CSV table of N, CA, C and O in Angstrom, one decimal:
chain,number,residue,atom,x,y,z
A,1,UNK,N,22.2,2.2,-0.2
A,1,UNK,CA,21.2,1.9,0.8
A,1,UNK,C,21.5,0.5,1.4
A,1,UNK,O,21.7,-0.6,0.7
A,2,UNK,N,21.5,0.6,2.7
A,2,UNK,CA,21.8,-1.1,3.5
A,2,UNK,C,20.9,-2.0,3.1
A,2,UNK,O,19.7,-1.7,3.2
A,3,UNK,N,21.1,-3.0,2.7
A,3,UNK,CA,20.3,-4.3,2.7
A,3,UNK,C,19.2,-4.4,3.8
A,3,UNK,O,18.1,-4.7,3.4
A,4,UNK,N,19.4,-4.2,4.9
A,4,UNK,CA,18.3,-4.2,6.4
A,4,UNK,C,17.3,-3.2,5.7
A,4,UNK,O,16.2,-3.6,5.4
A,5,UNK,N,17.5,-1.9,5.5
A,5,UNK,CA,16.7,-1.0,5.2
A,5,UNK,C,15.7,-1.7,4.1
A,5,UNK,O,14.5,-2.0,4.5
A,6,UNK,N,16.0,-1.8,2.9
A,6,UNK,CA,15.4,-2.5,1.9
A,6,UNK,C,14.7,-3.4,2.5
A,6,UNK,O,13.6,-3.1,2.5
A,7,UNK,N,14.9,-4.2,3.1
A,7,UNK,CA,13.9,-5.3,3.8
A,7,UNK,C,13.1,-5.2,4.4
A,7,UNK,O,12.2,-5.9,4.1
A,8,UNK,N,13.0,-4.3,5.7
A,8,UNK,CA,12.7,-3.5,6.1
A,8,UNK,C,11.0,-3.2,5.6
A,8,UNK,O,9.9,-3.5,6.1
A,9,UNK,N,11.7,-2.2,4.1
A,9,UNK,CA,11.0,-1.6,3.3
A,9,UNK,C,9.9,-2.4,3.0
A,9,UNK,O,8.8,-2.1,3.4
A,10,UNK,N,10.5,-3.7,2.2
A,10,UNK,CA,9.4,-4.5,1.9
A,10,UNK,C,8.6,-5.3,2.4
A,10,UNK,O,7.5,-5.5,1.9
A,11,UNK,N,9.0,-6.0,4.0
A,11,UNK,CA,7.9,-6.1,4.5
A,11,UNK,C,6.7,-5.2,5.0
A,11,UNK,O,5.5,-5.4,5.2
A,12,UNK,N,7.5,-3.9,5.2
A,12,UNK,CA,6.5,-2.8,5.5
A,12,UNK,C,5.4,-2.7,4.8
A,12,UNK,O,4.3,-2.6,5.2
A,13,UNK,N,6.1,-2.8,3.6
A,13,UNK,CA,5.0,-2.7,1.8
A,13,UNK,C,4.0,-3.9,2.2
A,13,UNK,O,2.8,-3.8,2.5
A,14,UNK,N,4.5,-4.8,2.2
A,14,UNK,CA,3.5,-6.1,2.4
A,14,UNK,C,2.7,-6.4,3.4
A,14,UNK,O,1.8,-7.3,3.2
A,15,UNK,N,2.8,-5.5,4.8
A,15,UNK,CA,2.2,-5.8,5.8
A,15,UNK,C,0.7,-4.6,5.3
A,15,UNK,O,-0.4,-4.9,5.6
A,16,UNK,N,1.2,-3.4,4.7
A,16,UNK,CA,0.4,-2.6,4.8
A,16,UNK,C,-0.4,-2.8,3.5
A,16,UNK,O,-1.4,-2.0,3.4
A,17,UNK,N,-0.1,-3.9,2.5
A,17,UNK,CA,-1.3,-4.1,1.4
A,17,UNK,C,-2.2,-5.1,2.1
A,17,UNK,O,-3.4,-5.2,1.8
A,18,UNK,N,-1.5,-5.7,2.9
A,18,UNK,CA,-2.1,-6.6,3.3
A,18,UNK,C,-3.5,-6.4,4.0
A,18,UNK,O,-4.5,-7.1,4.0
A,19,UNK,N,-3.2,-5.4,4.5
A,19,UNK,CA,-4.3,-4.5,5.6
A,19,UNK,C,-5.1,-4.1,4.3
A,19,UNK,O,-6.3,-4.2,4.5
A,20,UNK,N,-4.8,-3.6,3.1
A,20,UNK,CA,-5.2,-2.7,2.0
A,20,UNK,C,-6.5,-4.1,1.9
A,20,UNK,O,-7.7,-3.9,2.3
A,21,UNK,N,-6.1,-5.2,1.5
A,21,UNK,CA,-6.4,-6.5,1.2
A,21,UNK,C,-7.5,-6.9,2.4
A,21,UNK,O,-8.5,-7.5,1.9
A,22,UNK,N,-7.6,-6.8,3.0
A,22,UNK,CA,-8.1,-7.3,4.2
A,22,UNK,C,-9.1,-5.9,4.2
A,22,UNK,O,-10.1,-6.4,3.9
A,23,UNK,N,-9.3,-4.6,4.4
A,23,UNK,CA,-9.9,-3.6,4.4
A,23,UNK,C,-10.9,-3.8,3.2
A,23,UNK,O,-12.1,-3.6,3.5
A,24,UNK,N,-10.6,-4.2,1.9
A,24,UNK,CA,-11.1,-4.1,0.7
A,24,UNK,C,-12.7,-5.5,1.1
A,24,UNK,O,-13.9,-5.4,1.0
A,25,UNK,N,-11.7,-6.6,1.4
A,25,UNK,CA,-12.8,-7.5,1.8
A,25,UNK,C,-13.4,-7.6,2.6
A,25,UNK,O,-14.4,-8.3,2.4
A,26,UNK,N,-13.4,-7.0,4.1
A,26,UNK,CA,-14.5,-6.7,4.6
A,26,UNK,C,-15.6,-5.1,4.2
A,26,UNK,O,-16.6,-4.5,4.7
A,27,UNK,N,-15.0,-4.9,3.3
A,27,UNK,CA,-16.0,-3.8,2.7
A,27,UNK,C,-16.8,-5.1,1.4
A,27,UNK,O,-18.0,-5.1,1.1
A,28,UNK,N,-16.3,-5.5,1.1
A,28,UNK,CA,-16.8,-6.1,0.2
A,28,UNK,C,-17.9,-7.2,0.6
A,28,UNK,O,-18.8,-7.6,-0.1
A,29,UNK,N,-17.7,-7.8,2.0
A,29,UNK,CA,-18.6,-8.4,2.6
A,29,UNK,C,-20.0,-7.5,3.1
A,29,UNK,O,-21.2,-7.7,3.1
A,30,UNK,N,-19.1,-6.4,3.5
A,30,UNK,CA,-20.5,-5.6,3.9
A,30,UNK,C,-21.6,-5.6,3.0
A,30,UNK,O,-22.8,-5.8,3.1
A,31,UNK,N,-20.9,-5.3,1.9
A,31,UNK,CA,-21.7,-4.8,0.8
A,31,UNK,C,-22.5,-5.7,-0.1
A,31,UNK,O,-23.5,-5.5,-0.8
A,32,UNK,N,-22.0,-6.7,0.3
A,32,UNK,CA,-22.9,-8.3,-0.4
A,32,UNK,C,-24.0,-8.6,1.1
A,32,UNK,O,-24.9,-9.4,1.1
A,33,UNK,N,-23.5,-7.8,2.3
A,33,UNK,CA,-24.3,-8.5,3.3
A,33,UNK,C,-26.0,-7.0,3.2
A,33,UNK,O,-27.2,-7.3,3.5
A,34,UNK,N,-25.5,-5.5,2.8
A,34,UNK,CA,-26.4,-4.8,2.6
A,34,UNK,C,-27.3,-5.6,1.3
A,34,UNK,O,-28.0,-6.6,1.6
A,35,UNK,N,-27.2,-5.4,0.5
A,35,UNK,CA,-27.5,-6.1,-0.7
A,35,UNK,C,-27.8,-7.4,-0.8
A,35,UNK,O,-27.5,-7.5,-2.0
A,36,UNK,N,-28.1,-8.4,-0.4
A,36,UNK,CA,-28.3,-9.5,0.0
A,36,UNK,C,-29.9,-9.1,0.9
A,36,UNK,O,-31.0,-9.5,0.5
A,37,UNK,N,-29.4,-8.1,2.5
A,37,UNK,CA,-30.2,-8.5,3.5
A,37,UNK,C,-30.6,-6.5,3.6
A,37,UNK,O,-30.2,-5.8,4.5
A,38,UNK,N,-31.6,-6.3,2.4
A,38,UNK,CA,-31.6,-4.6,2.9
A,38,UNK,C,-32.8,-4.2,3.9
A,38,UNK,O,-33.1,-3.1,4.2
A,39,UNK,N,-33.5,-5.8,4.5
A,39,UNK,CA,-34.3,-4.6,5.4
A,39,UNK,C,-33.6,-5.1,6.9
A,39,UNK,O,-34.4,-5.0,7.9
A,40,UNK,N,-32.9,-5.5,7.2
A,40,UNK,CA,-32.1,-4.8,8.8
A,40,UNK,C,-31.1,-3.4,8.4
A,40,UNK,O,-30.4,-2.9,9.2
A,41,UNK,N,-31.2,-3.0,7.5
A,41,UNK,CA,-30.8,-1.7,7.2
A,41,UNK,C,-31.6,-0.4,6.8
A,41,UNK,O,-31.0,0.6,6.4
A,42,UNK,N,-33.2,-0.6,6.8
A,42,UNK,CA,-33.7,0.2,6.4
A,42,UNK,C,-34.1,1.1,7.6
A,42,UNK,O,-34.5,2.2,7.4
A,43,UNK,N,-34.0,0.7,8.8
A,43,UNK,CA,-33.7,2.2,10.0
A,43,UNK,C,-32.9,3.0,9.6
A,43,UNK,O,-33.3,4.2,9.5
A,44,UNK,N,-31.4,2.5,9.1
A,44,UNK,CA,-30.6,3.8,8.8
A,44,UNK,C,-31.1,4.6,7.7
A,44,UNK,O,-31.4,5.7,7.9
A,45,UNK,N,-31.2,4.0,6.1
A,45,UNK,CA,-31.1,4.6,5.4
A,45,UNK,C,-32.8,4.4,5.2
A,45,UNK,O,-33.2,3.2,5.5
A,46,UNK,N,-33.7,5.2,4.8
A,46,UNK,CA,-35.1,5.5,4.5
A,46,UNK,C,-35.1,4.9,3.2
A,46,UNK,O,-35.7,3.8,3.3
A,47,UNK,N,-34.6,5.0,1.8
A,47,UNK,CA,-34.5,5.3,0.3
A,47,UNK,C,-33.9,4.0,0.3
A,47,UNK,O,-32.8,3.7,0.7
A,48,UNK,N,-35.1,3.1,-0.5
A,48,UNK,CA,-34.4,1.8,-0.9
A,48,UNK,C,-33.7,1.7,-2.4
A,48,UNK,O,-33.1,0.8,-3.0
A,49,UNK,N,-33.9,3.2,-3.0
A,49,UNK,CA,-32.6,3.3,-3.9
A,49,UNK,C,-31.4,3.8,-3.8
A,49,UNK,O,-30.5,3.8,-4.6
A,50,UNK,N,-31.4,4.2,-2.9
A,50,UNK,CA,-29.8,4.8,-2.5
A,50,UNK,C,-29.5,3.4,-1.9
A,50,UNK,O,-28.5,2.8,-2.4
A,51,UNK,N,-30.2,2.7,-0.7
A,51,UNK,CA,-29.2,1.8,0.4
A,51,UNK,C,-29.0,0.9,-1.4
A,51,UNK,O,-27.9,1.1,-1.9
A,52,UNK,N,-30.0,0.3,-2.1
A,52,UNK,CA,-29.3,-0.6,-3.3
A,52,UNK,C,-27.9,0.2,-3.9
A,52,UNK,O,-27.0,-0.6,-4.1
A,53,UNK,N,-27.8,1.3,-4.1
A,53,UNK,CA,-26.9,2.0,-4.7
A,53,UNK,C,-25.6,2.0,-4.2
A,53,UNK,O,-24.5,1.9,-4.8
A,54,UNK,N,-25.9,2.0,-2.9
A,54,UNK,CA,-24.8,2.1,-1.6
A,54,UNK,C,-24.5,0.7,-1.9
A,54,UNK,O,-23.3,0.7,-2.2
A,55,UNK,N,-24.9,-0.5,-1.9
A,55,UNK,CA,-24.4,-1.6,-1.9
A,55,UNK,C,-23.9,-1.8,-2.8
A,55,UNK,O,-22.8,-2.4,-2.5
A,56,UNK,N,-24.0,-1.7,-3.7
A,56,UNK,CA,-23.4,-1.7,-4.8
A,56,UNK,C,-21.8,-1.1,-5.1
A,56,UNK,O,-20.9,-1.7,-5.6
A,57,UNK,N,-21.8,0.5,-4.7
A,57,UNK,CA,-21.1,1.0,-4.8
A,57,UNK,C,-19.7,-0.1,-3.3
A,57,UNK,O,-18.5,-0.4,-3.2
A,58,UNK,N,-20.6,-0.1,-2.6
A,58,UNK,CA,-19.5,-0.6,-1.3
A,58,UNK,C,-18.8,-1.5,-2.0
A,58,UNK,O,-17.6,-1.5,-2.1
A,59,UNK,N,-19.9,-2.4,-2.9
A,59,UNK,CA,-19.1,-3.9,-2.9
A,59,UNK,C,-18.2,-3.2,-4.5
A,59,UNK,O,-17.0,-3.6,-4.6
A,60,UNK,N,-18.4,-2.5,-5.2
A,60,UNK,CA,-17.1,-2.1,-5.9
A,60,UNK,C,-15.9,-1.9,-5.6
A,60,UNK,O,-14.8,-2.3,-6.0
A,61,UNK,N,-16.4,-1.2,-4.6
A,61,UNK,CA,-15.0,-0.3,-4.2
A,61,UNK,C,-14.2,-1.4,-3.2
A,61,UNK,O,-13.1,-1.2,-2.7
A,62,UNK,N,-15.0,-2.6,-3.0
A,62,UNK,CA,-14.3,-3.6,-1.6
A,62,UNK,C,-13.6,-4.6,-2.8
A,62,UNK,O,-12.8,-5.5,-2.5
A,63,UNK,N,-14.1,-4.3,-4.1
A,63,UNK,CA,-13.4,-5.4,-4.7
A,63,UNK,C,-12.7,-5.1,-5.8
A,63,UNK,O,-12.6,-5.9,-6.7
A,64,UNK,N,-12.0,-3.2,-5.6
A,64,UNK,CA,-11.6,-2.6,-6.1
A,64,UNK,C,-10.2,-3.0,-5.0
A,64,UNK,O,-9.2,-3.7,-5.1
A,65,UNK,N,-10.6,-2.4,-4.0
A,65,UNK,CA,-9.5,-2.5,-3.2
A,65,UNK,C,-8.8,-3.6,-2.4
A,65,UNK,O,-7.7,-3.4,-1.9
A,66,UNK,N,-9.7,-5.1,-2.2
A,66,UNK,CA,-9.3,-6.3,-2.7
A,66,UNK,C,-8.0,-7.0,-3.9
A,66,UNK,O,-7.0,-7.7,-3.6
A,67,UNK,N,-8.5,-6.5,-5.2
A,67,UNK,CA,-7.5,-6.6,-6.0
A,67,UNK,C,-6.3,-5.7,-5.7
A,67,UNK,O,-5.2,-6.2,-5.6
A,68,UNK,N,-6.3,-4.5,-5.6
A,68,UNK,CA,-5.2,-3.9,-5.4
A,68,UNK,C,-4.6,-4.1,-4.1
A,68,UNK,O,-3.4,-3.7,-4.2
A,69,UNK,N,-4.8,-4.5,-3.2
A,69,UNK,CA,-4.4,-5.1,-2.2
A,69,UNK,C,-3.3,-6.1,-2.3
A,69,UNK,O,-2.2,-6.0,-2.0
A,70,UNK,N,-4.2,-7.3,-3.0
A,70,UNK,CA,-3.4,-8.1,-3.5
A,70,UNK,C,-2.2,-8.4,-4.5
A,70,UNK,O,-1.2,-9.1,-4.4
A,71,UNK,N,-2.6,-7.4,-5.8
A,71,UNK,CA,-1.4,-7.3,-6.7
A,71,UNK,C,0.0,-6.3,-5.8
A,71,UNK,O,1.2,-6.5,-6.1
A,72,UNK,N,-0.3,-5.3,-4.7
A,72,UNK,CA,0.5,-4.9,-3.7
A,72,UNK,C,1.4,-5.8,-2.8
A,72,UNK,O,2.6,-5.5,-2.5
A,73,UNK,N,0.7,-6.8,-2.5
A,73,UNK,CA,1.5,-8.0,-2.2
A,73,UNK,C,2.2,-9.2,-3.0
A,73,UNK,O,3.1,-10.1,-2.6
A,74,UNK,N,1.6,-9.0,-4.0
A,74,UNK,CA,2.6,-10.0,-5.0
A,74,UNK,C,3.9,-9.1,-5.4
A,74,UNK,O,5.0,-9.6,-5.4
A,75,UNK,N,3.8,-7.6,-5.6
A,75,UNK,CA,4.7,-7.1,-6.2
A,75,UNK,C,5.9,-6.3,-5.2
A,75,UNK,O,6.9,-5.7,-5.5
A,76,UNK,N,5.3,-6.4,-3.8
A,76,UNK,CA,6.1,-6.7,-2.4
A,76,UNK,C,6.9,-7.8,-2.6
A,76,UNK,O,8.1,-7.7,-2.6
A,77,UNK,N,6.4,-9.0,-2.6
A,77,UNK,CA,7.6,-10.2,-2.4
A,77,UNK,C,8.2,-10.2,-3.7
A,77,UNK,O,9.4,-10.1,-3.4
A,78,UNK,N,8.1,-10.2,-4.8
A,78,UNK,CA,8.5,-10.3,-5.7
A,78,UNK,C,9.6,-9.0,-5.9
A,78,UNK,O,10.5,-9.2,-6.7
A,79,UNK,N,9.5,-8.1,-5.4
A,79,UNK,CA,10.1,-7.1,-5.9
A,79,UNK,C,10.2,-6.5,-7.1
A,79,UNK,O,11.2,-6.1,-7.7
A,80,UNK,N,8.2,-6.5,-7.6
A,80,UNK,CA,8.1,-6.0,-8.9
A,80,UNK,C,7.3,-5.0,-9.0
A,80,UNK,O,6.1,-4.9,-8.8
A,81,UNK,N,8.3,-3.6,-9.7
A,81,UNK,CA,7.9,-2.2,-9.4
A,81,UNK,C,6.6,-2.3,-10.3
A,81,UNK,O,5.6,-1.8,-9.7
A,82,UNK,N,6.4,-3.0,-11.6
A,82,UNK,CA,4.9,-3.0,-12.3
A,82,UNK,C,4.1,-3.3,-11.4
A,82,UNK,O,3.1,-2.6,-11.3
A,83,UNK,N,4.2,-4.3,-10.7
A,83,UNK,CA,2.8,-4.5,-9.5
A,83,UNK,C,2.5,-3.3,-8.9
A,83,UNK,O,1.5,-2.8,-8.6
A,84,UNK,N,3.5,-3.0,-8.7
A,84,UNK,CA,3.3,-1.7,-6.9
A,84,UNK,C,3.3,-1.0,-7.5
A,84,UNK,O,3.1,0.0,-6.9
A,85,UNK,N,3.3,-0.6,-9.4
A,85,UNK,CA,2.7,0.6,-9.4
A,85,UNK,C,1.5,0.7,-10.1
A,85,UNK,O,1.1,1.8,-10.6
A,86,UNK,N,0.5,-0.9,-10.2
A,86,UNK,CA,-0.7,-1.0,-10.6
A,86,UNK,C,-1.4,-0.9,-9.4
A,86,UNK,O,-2.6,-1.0,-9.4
């Protein structure tokens, strides 16, 4: 395989955790901004145990996908298959 290709490859990898990274933390913002501030959200959701639940669950999953974002990009430049395949 050409050298260009490989390179290629890996910025691709990196641009696109990057997004992973960046997607993770504005979910993660949201979810500290539900949970923090739940009555400009209580039009949508009626159940102030679900919208608490929901915040909760957002900010997991934003700081689920946060970390993996980022170990995606360490193991992009690095060119370490253990990162990219945690």
């Amino acid at each position: 395989i050409p050298m260009g290709i490989l390179s290629c490859v890996k910025y691709l990898m990196f641009i696109f955790n990057v997004l992973v990274f960046a997607g993770g933390t504005c979910l993660s913002g949201v979810g500290v901004w539900v949970a923090a501030d739940p009555a400009g959200f209580q039009d949508i959701v009626a159940s102030k145990a679900v919208l608490s639940a929901g915040a909760y669950l957002l900010l997991a999953a934003g700081i689920a996908l946060s970390l993996l974002g980022f170990l995606g990009c360490c193991g992009a430049l690095r060119r370490s298959r253990p990162l990219l395949l945690a």
